[in-house]
Coordinates of C-alpha atoms in Angstrom, one line a residue:
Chain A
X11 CA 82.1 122.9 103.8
X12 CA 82.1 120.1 100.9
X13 CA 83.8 121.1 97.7
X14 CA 81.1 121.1 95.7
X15 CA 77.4 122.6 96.7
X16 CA 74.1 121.9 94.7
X17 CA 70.8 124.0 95.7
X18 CA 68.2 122.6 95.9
X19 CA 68.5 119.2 97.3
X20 CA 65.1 118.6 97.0
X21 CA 62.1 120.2 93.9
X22 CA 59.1 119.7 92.9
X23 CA 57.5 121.1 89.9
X24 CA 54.8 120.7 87.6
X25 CA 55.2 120.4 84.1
X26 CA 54.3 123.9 83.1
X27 CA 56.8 125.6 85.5
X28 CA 60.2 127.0 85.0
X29 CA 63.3 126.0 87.6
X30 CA 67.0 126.1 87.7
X31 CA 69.0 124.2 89.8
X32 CA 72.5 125.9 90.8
X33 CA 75.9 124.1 91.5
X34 CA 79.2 125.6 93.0
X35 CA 82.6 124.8 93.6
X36 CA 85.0 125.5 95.5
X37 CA 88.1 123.5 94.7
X38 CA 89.5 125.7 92.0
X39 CA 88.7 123.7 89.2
X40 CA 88.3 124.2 85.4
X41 CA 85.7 121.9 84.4
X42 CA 82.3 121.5 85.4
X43 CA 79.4 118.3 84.6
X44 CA 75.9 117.6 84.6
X45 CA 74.7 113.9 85.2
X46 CA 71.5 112.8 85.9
X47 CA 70.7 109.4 88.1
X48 CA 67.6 107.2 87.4
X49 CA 66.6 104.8 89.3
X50 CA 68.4 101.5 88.3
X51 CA 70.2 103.5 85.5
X52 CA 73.9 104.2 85.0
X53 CA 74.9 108.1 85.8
X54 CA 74.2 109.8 82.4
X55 CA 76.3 112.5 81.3
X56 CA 74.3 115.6 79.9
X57 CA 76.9 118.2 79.8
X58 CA 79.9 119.5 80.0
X59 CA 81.8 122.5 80.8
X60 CA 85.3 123.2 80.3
X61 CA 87.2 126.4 80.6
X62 CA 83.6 127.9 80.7
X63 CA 82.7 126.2 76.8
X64 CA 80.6 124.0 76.8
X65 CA 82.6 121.0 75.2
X66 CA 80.0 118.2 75.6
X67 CA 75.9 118.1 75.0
X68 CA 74.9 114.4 74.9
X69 CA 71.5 114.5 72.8
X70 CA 69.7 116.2 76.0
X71 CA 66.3 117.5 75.4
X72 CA 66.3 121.7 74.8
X73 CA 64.0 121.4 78.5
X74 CA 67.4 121.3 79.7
X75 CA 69.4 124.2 79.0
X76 CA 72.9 124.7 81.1
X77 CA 74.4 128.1 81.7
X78 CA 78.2 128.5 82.9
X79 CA 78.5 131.9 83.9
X80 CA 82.6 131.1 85.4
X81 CA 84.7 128.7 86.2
X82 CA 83.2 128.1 90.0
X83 CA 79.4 128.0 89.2
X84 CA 77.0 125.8 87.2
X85 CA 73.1 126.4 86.5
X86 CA 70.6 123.5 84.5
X87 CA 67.6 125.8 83.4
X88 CA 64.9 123.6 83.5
X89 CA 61.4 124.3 81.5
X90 CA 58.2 122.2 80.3
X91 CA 59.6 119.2 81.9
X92 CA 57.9 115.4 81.9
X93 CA 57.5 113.3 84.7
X94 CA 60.0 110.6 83.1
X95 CA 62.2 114.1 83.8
X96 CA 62.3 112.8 87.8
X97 CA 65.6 112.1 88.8
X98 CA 68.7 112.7 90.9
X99 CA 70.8 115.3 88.9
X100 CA 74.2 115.6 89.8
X101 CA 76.9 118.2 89.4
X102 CA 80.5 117.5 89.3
X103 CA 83.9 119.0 88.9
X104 CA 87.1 118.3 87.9
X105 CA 90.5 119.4 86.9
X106 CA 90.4 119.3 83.3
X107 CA 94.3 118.3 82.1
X108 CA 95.6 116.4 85.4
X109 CA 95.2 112.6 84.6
X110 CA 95.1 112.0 88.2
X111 CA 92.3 113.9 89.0
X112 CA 88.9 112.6 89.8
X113 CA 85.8 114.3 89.6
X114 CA 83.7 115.5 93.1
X115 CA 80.0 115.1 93.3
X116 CA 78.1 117.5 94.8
X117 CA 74.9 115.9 97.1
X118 CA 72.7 116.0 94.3
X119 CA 68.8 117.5 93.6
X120 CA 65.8 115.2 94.1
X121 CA 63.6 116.4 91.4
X122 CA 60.1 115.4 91.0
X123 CA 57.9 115.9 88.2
X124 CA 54.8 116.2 88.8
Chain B
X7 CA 79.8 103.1 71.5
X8 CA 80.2 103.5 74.6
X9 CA 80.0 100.5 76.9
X10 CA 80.8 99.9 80.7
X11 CA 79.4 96.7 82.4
X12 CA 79.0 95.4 86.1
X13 CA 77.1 93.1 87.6
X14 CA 73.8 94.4 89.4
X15 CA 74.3 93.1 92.6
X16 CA 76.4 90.9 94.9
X17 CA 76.0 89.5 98.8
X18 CA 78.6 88.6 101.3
X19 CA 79.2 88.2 104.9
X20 CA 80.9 90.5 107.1
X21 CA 84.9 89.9 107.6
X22 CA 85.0 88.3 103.8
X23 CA 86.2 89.4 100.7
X24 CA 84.8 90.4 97.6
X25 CA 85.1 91.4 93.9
X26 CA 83.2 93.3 91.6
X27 CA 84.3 93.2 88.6
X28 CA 83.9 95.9 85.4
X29 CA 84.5 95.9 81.4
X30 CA 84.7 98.6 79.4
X31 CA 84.6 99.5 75.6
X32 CA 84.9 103.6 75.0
X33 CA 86.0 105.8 72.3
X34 CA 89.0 106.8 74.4
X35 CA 90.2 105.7 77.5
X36 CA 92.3 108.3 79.9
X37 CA 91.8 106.1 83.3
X38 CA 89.1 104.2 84.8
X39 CA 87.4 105.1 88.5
X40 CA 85.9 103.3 91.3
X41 CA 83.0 105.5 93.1
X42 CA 81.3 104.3 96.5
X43 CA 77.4 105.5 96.8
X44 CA 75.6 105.2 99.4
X45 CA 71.5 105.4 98.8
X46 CA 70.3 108.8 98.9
X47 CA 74.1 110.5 98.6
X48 CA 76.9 111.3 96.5
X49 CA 78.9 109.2 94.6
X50 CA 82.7 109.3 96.6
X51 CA 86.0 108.6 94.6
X52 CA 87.3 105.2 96.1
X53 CA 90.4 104.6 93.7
X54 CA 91.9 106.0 90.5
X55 CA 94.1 103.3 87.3
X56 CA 95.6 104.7 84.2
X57 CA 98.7 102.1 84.2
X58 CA 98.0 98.2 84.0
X59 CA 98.1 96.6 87.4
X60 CA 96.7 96.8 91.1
X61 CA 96.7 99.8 92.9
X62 CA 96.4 99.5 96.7
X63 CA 94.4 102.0 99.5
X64 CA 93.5 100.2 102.8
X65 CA 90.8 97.8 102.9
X66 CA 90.7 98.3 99.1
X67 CA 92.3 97.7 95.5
X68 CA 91.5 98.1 92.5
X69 CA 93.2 96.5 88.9
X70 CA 93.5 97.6 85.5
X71 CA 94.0 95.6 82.3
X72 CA 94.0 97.8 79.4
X73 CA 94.3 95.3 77.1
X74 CA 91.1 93.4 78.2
X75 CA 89.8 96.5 78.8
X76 CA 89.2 95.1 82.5
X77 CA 89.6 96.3 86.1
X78 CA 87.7 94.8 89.6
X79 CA 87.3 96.4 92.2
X80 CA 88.8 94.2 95.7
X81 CA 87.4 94.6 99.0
X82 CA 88.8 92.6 102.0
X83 CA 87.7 92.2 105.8
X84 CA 83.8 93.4 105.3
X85 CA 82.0 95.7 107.1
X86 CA 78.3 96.6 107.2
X87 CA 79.6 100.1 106.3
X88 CA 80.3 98.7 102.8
X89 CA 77.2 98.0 101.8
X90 CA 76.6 100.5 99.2
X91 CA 77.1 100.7 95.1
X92 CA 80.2 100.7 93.7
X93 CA 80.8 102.6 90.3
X94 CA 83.4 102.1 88.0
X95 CA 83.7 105.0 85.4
X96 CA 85.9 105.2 82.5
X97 CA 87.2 109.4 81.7
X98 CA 86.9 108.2 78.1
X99 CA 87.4 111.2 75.0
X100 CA 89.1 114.2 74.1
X101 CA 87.6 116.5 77.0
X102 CA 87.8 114.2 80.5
X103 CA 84.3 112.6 79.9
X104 CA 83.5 110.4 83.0
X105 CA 81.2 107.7 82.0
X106 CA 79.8 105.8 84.5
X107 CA 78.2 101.8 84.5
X108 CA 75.3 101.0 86.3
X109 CA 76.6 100.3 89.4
X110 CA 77.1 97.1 91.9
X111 CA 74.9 96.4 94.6
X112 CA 76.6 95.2 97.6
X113 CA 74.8 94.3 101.3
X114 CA 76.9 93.0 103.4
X115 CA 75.6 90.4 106.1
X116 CA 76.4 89.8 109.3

């Protein structure tokens, strides 16, 4: 079992539906990240969670909304999305106050727009 | 800003070494990260610097200069296995926020 599961790996929606994409960890840690991965673009942080608050929101469109219900799980509501929306979006974790900690990826959602 | 370069991609031959190198420029700096990725999976955490110098695992190293704001990435006696993108990622800010660069492109040939 890897440490950090994201369902679905793979959506496709149109631009009038409404999605969520769900992410869980396992690994007993406090703090909890959305990226999203364009082709031939750098990982870009959208959010993140700490100790449940969200602590970062890094100018994402209101499509996107994130929900942190505890410490182990992670939603990304997703509504009226474009097609310039497509992407790999990535959930991470991390111990939030250990410097030696690194983050774990989950496998990432494929999403389409279409 | 925020600012974390690489170069796009690189070649070599199998059984050689390489470097990829990275600068940064961030608000805050807490550590910088290397990340393997293979197409179509998640990014994996290769090595981990907070402390100026070269940190050792294996096959690979990494190095930190703080005051350059500079680290590479080493990787010696190739394999094809390698071929992937490497990530370097700065936890930069009050709350550990990992920002990432673009990512290296390495194939490796035979």
């Amino acid at each position: 079992e890897t440490g950090v599961t994201q369902t679905p790996r793979h959506l496709v929606m149109g631009m009038t539906n409404k999605k969520s994409l769900k992410c869980e960890q396992h690994l007993g840690h406090n703090a909890m990240y959305w990226y999203k991965q364009s082709a031939k673009k750098p990982l870009e942080l959208m959010f993140v969670y700490s100790l449940e608050e969200r602590v970062e929101n890094n100018s994402v469109p209101s499509r996107f909304s994130p929900e942190c219900p505890n410490s182990s799980h992670l939603f990304l509501h997703l509504h009226t999305l474009q097609p310039e929306d497509s992407a790999l979006y990535l959930c991470a974790s991390s111990q939030e106050g250990d410097m030696n900690t690194e983050a774990f990826f989950g496998q990432g959602t494929r999403l389409t727009v279409v | 800003g925020q600012n974390i370069d690489q170069p796009t991609e690189m070649t070599a031959t199998e059984g050689a070494i390489v470097q990829i190198n990275c600068t940064y420029q961030t608000s805050g700096f807490n550590g910088l990260f290397w990340y393997q990725q293979h197409a179509g999976e998640a990014p994996t955490f290769l090595s981990y610097n907070v402390l100026d110098g070269l940190e050792e695992k294996g096959r690979f190293s990494s190095f930190l200069s703080r005051s350059k704001g500079y680290s590479y990435l080493l990787l010696k006696e190739l394999q094809m296995k390698d071929s992937a993108s490497y990530l370097c990622a700065v936890f930069s800010g009050g709350y550990n926020k990992l920002i990432f660069g673009a990512g290296t492109r390495l194939a490796v040939h035979p």
